[in-house]
PDB file of C-alpha atoms and ligand atoms in Angstrom:
ATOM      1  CA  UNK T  17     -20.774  -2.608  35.499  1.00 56.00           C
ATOM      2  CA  UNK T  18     -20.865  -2.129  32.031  1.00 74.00           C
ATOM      3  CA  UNK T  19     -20.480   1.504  30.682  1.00 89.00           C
ATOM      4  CA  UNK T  20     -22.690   3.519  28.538  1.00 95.00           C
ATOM      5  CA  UNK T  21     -21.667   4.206  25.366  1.00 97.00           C
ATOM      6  CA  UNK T  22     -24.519   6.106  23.147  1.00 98.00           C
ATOM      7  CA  UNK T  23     -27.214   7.980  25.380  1.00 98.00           C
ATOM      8  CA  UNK T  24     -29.950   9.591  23.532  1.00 98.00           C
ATOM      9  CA  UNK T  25     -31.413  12.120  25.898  1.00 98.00           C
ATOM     10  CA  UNK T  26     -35.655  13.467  25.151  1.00 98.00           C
ATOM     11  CA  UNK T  27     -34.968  13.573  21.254  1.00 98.00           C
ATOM     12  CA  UNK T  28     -37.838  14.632  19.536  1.00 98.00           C
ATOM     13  CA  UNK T  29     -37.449  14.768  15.268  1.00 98.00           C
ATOM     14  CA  UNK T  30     -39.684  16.222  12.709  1.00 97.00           C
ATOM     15  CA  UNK T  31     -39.093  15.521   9.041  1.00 97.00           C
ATOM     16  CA  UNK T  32     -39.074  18.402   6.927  1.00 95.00           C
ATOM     17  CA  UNK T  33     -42.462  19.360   5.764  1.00 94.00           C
ATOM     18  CA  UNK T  34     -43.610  16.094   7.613  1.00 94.00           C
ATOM     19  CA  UNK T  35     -47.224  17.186   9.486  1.00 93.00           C
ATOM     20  CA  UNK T  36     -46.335  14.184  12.056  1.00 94.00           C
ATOM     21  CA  UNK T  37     -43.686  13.876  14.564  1.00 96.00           C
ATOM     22  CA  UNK T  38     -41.042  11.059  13.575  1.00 98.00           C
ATOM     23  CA  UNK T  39     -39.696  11.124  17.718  1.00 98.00           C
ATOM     24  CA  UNK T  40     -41.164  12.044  20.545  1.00 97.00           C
ATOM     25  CA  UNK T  41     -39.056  12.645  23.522  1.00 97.00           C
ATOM     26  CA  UNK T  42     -37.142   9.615  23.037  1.00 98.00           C
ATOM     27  CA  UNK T  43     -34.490   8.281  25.595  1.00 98.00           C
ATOM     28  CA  UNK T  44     -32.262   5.247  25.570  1.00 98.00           C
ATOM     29  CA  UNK T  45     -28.817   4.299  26.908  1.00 98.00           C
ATOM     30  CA  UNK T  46     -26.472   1.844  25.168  1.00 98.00           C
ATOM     31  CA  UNK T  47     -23.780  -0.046  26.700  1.00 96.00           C
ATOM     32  CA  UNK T  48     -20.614  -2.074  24.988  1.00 92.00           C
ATOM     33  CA  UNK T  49     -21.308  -5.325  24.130  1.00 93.00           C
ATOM     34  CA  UNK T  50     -25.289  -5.614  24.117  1.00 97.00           C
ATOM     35  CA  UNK T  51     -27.960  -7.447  22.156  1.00 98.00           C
ATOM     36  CA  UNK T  52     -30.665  -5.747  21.676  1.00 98.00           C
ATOM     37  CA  UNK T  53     -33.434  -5.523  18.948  1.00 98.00           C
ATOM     38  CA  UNK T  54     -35.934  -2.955  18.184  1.00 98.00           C
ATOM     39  CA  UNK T  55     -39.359  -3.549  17.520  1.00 98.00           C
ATOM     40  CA  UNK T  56     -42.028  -1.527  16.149  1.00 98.00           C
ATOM     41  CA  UNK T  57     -44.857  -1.415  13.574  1.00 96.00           C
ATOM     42  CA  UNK T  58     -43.818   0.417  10.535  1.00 96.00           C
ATOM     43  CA  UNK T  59     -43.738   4.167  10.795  1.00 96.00           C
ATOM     44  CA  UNK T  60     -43.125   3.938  14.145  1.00 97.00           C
ATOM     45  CA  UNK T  61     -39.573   5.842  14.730  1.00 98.00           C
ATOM     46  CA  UNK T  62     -36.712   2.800  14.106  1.00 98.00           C
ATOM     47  CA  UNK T  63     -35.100   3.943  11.408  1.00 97.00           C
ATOM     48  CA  UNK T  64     -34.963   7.544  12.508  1.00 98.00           C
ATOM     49  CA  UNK T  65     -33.988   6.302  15.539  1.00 98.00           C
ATOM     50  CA  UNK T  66     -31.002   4.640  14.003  1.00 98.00           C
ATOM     51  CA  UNK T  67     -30.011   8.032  11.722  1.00 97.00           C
ATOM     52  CA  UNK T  68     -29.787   9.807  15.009  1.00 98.00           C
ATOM     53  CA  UNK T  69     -27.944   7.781  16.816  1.00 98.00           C
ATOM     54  CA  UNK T  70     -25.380   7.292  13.971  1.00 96.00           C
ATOM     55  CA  UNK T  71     -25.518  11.348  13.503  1.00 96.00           C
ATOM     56  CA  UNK T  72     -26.833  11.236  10.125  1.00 95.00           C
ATOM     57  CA  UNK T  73     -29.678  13.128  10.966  1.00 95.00           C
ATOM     58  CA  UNK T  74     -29.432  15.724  14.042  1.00 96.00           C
ATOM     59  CA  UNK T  75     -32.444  15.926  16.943  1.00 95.00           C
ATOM     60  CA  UNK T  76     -34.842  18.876  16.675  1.00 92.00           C
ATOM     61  CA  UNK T  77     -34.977  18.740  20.984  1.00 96.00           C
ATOM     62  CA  UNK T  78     -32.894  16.392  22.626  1.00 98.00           C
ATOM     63  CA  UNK T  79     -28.971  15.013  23.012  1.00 98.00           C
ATOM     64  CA  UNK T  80     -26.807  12.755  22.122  1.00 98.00           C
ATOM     65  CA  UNK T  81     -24.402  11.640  24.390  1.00 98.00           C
ATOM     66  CA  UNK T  82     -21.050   9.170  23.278  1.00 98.00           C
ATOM     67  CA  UNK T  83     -18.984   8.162  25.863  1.00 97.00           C
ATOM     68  CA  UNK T  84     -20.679  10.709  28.339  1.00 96.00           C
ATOM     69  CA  UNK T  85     -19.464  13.639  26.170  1.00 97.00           C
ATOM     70  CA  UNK T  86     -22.365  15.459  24.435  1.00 98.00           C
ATOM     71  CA  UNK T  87     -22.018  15.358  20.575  1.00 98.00           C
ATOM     72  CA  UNK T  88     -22.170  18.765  19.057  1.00 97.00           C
ATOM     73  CA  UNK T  89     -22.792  19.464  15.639  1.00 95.00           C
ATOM     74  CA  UNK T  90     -18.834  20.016  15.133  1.00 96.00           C
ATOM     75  CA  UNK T  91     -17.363  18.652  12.301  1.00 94.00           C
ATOM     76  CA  UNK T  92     -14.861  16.362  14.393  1.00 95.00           C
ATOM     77  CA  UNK T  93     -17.948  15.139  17.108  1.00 96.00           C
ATOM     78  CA  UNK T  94     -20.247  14.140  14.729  1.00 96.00           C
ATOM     79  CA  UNK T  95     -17.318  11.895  12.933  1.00 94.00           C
ATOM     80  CA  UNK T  96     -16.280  10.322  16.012  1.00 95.00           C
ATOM     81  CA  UNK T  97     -20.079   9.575  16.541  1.00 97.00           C
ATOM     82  CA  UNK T  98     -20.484   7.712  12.440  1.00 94.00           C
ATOM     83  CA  UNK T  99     -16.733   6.062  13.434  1.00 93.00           C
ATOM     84  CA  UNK T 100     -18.247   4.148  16.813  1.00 96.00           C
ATOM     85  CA  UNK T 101     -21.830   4.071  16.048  1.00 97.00           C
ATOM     86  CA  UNK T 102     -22.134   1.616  12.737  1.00 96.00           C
ATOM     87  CA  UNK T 103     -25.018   1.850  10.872  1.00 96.00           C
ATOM     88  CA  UNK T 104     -25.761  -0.366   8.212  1.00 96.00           C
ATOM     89  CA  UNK T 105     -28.889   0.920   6.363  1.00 95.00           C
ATOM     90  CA  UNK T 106     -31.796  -1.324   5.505  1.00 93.00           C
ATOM     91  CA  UNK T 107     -30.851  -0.600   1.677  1.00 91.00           C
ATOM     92  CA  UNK T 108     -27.314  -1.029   1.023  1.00 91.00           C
ATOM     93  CA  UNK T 109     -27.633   1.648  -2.102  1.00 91.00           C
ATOM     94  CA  UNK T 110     -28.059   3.773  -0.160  1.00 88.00           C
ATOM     95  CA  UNK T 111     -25.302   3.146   1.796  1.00 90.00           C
ATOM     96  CA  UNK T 112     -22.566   2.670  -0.765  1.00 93.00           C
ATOM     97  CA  UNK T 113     -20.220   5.446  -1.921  1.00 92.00           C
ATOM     98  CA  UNK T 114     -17.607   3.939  -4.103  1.00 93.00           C
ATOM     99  CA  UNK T 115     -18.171   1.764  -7.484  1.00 92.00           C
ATOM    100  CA  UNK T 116     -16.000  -1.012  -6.882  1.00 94.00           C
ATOM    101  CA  UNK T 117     -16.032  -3.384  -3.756  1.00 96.00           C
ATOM    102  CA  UNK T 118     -12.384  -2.895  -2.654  1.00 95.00           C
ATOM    103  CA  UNK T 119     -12.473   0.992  -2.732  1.00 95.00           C
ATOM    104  CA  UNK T 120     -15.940   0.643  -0.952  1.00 96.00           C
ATOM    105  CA  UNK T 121     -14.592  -0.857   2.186  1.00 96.00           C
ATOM    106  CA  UNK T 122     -11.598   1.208   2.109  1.00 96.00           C
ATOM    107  CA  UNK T 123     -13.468   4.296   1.857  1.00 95.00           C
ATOM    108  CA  UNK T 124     -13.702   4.169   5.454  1.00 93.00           C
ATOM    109  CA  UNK T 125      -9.980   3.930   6.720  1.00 94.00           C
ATOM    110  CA  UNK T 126      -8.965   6.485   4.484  1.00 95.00           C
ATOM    111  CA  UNK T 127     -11.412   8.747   5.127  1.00 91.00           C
ATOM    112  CA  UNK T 128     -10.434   8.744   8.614  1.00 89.00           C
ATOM    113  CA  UNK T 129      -6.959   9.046   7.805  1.00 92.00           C
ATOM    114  CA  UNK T 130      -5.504   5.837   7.784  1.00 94.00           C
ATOM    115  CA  UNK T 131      -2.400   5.579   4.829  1.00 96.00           C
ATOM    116  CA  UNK T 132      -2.964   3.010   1.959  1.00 95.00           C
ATOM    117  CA  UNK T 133      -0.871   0.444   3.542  1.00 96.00           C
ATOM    118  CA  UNK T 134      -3.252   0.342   6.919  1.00 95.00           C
ATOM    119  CA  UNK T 135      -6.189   0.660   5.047  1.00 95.00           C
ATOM    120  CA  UNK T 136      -5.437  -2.438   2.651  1.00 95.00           C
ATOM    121  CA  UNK T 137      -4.292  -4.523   5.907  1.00 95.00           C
ATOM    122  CA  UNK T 138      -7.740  -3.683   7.680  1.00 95.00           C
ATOM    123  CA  UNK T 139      -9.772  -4.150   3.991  1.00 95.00           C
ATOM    124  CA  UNK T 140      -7.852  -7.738   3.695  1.00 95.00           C
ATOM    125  CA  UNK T 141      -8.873  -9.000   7.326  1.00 93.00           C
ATOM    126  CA  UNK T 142     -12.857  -8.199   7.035  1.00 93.00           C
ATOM    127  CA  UNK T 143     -12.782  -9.709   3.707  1.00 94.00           C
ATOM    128  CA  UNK T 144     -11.132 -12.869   4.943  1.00 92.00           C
ATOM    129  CA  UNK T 145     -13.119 -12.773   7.945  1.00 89.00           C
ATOM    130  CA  UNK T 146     -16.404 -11.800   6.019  1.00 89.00           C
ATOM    131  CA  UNK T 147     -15.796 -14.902   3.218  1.00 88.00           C
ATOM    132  CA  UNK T 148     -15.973 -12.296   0.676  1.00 92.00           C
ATOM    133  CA  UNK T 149     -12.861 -12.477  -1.169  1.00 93.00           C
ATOM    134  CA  UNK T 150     -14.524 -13.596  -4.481  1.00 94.00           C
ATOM    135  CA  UNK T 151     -16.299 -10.228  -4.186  1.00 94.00           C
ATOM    136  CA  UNK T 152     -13.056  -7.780  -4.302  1.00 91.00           C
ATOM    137  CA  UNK T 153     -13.094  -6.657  -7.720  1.00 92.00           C
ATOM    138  CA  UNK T 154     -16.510  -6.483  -8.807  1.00 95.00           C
ATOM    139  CA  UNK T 155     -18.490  -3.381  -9.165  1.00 95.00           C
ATOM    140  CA  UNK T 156     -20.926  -2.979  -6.388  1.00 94.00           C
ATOM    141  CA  UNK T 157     -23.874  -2.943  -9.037  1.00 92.00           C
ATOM    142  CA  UNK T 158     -22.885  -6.206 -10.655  1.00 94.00           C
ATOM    143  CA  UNK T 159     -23.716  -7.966  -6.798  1.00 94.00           C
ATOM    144  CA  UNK T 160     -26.933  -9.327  -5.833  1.00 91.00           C
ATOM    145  CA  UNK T 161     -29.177  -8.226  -2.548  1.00 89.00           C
ATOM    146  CA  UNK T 162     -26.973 -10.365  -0.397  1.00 89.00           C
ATOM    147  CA  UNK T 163     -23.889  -9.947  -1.391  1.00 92.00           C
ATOM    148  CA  UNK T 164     -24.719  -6.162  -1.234  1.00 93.00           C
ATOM    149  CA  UNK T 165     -25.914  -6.350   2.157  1.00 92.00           C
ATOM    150  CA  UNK T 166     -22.765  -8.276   3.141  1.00 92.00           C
ATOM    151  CA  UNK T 167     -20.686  -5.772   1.559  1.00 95.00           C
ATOM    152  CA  UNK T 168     -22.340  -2.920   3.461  1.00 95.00           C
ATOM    153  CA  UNK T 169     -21.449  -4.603   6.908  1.00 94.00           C
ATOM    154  CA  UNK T 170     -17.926  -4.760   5.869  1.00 95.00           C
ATOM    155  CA  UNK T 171     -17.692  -1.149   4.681  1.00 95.00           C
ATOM    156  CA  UNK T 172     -19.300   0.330   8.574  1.00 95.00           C
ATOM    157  CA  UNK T 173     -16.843  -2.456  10.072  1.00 94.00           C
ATOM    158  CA  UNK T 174     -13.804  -0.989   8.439  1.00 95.00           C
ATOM    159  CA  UNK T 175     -14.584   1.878  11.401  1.00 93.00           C
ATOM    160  CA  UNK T 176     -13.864  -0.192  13.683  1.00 92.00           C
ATOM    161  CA  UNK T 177     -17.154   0.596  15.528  1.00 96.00           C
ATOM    162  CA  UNK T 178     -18.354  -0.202  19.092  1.00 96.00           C
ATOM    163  CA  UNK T 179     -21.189  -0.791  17.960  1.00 97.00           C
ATOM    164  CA  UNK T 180     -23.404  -1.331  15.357  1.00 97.00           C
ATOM    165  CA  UNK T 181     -26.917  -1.168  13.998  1.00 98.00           C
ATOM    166  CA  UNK T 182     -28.562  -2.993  11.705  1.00 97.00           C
ATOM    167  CA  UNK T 183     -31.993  -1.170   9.860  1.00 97.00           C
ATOM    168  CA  UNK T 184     -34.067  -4.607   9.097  1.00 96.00           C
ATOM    169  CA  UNK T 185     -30.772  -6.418   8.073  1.00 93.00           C
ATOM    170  CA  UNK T 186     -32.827  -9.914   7.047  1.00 91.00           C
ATOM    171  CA  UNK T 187     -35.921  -7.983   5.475  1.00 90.00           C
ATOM    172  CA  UNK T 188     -34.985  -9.223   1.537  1.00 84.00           C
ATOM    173  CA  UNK T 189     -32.553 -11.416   1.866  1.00 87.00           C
ATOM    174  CA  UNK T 190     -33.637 -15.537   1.338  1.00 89.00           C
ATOM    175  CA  UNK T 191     -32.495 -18.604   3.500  1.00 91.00           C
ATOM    176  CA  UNK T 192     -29.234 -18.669   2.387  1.00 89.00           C
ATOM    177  CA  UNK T 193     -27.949 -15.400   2.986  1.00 87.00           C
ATOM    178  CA  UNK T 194     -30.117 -14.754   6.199  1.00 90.00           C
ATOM    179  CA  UNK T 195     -28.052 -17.945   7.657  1.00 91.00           C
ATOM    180  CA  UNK T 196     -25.200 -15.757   6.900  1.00 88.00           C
ATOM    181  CA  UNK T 197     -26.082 -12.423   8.459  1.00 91.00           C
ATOM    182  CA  UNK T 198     -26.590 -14.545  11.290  1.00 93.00           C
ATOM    183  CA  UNK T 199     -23.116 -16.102  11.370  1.00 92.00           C
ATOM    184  CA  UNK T 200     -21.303 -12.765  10.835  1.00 92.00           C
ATOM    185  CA  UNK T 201     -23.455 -10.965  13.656  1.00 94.00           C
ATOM    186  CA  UNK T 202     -21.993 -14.173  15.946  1.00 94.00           C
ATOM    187  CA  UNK T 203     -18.883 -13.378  14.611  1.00 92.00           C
ATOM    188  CA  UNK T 204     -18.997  -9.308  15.704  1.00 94.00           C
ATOM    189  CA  UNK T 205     -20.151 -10.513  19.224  1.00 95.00           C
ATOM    190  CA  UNK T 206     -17.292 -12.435  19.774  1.00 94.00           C
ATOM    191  CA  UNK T 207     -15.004  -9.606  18.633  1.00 92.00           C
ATOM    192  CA  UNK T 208     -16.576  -7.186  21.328  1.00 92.00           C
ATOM    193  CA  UNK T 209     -19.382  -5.625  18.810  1.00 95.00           C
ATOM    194  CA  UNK T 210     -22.898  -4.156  20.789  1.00 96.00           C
ATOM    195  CA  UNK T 211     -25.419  -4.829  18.246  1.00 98.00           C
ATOM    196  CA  UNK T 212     -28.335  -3.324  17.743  1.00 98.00           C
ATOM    197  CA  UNK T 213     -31.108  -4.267  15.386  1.00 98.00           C
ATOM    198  CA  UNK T 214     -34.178  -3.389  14.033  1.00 98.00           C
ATOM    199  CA  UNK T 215     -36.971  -6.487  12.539  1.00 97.00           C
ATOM    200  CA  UNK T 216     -40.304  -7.446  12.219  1.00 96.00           C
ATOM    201  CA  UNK T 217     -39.002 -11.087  13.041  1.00 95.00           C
ATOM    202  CA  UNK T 218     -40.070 -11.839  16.234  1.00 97.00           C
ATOM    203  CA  UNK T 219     -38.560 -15.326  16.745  1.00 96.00           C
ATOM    204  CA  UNK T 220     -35.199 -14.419  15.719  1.00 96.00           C
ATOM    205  CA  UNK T 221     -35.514 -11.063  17.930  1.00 97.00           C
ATOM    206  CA  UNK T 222     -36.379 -14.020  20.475  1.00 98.00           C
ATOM    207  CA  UNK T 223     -33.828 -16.123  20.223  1.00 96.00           C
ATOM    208  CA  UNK T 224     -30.696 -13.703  19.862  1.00 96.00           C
ATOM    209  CA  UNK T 225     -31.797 -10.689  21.491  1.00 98.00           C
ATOM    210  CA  UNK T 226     -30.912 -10.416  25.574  1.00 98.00           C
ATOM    211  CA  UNK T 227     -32.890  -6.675  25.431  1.00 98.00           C
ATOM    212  CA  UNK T 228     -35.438  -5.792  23.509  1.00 98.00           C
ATOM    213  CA  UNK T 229     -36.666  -2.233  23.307  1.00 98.00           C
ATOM    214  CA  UNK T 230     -40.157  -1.239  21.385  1.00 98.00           C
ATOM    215  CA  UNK T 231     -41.002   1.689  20.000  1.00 98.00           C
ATOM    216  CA  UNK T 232     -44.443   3.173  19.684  1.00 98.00           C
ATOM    217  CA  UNK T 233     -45.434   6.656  18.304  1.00 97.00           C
ATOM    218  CA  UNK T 234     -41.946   8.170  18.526  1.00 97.00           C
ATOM    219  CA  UNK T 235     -41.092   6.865  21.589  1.00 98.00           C
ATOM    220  CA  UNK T 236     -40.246   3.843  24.011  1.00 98.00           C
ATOM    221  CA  UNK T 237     -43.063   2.073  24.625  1.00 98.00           C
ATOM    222  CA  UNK T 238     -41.126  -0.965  26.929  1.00 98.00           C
ATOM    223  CA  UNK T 239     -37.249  -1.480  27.167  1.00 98.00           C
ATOM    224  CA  UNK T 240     -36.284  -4.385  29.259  1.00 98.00           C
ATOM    225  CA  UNK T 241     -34.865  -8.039  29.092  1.00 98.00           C
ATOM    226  CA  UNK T 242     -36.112  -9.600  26.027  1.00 98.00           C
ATOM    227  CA  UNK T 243     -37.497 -12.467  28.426  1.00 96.00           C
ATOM    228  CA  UNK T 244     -39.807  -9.747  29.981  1.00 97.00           C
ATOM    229  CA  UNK T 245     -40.671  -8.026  27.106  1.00 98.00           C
ATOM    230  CA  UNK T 246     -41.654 -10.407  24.343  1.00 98.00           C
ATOM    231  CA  UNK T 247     -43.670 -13.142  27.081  1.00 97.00           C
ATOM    232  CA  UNK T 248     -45.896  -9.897  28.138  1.00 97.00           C
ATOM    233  CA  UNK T 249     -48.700 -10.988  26.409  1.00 97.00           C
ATOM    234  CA  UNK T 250     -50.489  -7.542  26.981  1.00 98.00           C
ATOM    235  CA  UNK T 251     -47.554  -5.292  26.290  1.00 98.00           C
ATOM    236  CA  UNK T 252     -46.984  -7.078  22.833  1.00 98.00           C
ATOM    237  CA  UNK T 253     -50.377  -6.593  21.803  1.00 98.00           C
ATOM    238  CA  UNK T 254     -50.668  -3.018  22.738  1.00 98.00           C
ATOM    239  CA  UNK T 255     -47.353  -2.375  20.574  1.00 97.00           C
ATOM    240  CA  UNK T 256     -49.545  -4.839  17.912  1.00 97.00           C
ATOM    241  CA  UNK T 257     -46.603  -6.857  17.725  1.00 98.00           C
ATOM    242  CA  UNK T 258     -47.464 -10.726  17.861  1.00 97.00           C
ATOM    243  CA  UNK T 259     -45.088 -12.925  20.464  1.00 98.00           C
ATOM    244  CA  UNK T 260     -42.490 -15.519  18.904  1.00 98.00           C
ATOM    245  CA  UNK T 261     -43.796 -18.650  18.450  1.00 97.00           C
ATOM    246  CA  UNK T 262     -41.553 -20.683  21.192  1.00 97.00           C
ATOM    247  CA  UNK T 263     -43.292 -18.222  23.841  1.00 96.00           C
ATOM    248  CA  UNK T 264     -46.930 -19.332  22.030  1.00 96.00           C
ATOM    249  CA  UNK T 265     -46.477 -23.164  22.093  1.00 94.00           C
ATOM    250  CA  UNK T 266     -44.577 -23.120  25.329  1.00 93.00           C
ATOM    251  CA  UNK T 267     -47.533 -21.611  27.334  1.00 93.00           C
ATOM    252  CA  UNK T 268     -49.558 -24.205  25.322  1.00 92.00           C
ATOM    253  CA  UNK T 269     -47.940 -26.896  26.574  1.00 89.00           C
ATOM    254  CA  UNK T 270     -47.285 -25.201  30.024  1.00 88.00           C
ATOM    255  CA  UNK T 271     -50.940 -24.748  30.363  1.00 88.00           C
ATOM    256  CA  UNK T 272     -51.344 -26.650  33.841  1.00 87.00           C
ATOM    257  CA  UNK T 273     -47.383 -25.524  35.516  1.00 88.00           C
ATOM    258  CA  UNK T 274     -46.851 -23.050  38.070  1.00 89.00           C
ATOM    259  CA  UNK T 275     -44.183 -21.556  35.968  1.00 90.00           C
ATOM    260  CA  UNK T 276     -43.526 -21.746  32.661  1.00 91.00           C
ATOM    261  CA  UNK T 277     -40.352 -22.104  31.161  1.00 92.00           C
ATOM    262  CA  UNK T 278     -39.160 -20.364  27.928  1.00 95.00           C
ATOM    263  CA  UNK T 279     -37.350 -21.827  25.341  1.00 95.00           C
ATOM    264  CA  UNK T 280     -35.251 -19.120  23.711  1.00 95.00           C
ATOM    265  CA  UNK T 281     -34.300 -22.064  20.716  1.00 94.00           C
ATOM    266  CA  UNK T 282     -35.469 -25.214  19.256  1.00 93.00           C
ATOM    267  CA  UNK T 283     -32.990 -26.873  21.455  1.00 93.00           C
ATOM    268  CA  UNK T 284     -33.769 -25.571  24.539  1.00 92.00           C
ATOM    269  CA  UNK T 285     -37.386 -27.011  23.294  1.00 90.00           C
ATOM    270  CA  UNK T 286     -35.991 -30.257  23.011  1.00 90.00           C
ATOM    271  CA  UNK T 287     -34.502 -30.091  26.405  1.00 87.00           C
ATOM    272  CA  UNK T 288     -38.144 -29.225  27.821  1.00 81.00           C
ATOM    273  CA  UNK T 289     -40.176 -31.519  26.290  1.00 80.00           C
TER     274      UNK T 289
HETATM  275  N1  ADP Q  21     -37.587  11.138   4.730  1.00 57.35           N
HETATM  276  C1  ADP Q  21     -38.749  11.323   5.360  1.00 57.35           C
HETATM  277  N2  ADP Q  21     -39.507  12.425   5.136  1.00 57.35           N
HETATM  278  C2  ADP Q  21     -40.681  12.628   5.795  1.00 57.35           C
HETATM  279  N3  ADP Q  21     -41.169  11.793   6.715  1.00 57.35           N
HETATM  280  C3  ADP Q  21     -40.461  10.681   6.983  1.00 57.35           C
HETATM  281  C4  ADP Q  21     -39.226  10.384   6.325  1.00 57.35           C
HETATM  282  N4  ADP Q  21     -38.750   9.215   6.804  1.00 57.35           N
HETATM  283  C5  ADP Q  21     -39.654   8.788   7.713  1.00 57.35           C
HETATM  284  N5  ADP Q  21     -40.687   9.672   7.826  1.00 57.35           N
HETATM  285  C6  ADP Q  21     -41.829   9.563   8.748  1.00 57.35           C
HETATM  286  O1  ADP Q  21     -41.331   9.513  10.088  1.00 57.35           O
HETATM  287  C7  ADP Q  21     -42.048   8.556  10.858  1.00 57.35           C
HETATM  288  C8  ADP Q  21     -41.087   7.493  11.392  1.00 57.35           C
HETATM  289  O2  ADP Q  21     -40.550   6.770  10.302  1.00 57.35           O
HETATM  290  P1  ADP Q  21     -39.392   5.693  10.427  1.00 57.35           P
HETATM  291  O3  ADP Q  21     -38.368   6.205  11.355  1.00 57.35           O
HETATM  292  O4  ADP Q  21     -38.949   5.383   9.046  1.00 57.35           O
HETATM  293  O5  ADP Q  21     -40.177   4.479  11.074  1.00 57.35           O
HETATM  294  P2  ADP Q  21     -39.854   2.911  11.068  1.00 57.35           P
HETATM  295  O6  ADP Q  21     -38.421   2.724  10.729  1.00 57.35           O
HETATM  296  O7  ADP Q  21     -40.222   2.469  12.445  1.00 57.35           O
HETATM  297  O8  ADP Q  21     -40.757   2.295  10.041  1.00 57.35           O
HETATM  298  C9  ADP Q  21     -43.126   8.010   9.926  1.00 57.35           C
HETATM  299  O9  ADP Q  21     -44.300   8.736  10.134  1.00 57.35           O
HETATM  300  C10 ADP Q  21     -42.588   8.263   8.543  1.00 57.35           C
HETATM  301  O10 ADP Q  21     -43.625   8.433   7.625  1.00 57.35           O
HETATM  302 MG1   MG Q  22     -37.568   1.670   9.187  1.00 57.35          MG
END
């Protein structure tokens, strides 16, 4: 049994001024080392979602658990909750705090006390790890979307988080750097990383994700295996989310089997055909 790690408990959130609710008596538990995406139309709740949970933004109605422990609005709570819940915002500007790509990542570390010396070891092994180390000197506004958005990842992993979410990670970024993004999410995994992200791509969701939650309206509309979710023909449509293509042509081709089997990759196509 895997433990949970982030609960949100019936958070509802209101944006300033904001005539609609942003979330409606929302409720999901997170454990360690999960794959999970989040789907929604736009508008929907994600990103909100994702300021809760990192404690950016605090729930109207509602709690936030970590580690079982309900996070208060104390000073010391709410900065245990940003140092194990990641979040790496869907535009890095947003996200970045000092001018120079060094002093970005290591904003982190020393923020949360670490001395120069630990800091600079932990900077030096997620730029080595991250293939970055062409990037160390240059202002952040001198890098392009990519590089940005790799940058970014490194600065919420110099936390050391448990886990981390990712706000549309791949919307922007071209073939190249999306190839990337998925190599260093791989990489997390394997160092014990949850990860949690948000996209409109449905066959990547597909093919990485093993849970896949949607939310509708402010709230979860279906939170199961990915497997279950994104082959419900019915469910997808009602979120008006189209299915991944492998689930499409596999049906296709399935048309006259008792039970279909679901390719979650090319090469478990190949295998099937
Ligand atoms: N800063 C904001 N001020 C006012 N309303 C907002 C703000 N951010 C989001 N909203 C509203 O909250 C709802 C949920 O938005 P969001 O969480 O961004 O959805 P998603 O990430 O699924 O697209 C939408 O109705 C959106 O218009
Ligand atoms: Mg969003």
């Amino acid at each position: 049994m895997t433990e949970t790690i982030l609960e949100l408990k019936n958070i509802s959130y209101k944006y300033p001024g904001a005539s609609d609710i942003a979330l409606d008596d929302l409720s999901i538990k997170i454990s360690s080392k999960e794959k999970i995406s989040i789907l929604g139309k736009n508008g929907m709740g994600k990103s909100t979602m994702f300021l809760i949970s990192n404690g950016v933004i605090r729930p109207a109605k509602g709690k936030v658990y970590l580690n079982g422990d309900e996070v208060s609005d104390k000073k010391a709570d709410l900065f245990n909750l940003r140092k194990t819940i990641g979040l790496v915002f869907q535009d890095p500007d947003s996200q970045f705090i000092a001018p120079r790509v060094f002093e970005e990542i290591s904003f982190g570390p020393l923020n949360a006390g670490k001395s120069q010396a630990e800091a600079k070891t932990i900077v030096e092994k997620i730029i080595s790890d991250l293939e970055i180390s062409d990037l160390e000197e240059k202002s952040l506004y001198s890098l392009s979307g990519g590089e940005k958005k790799i940058v970014s990842i490194a600065s919420v992993l110099a936390l050391e988080p448990k886990i981390i979410f990712f706000d549309e990670p791949t919307a922007g970024l071209d073939n190249i750097n999306t190839a990337r993004f998925k190599r260093v999410i791989d990489g997390l995994y394997k160092r014990d990383i949850g990860l949690v992200i948000s996209t409109h791509e449905v066959d990547f969701a597909w093919e990485w994700s093993d849970r896949t939650i949607i939310i509708k309206d402010g709230r979860v509309f279906a939170d199961g295996p990915s497997d279950m979710i994104m082959t419900d023909k019915d469910l997808m449509a009602e979120a008006e989310l189209r299915r991944p293509y492998l689930v499409e042509f596999a049906e296709r081709v399935q048309k006259n089997s008792d039970e279909i089997i679901y390719p979650r990759s090319l090469e478990d196509l190949e295998k099937i055909l």
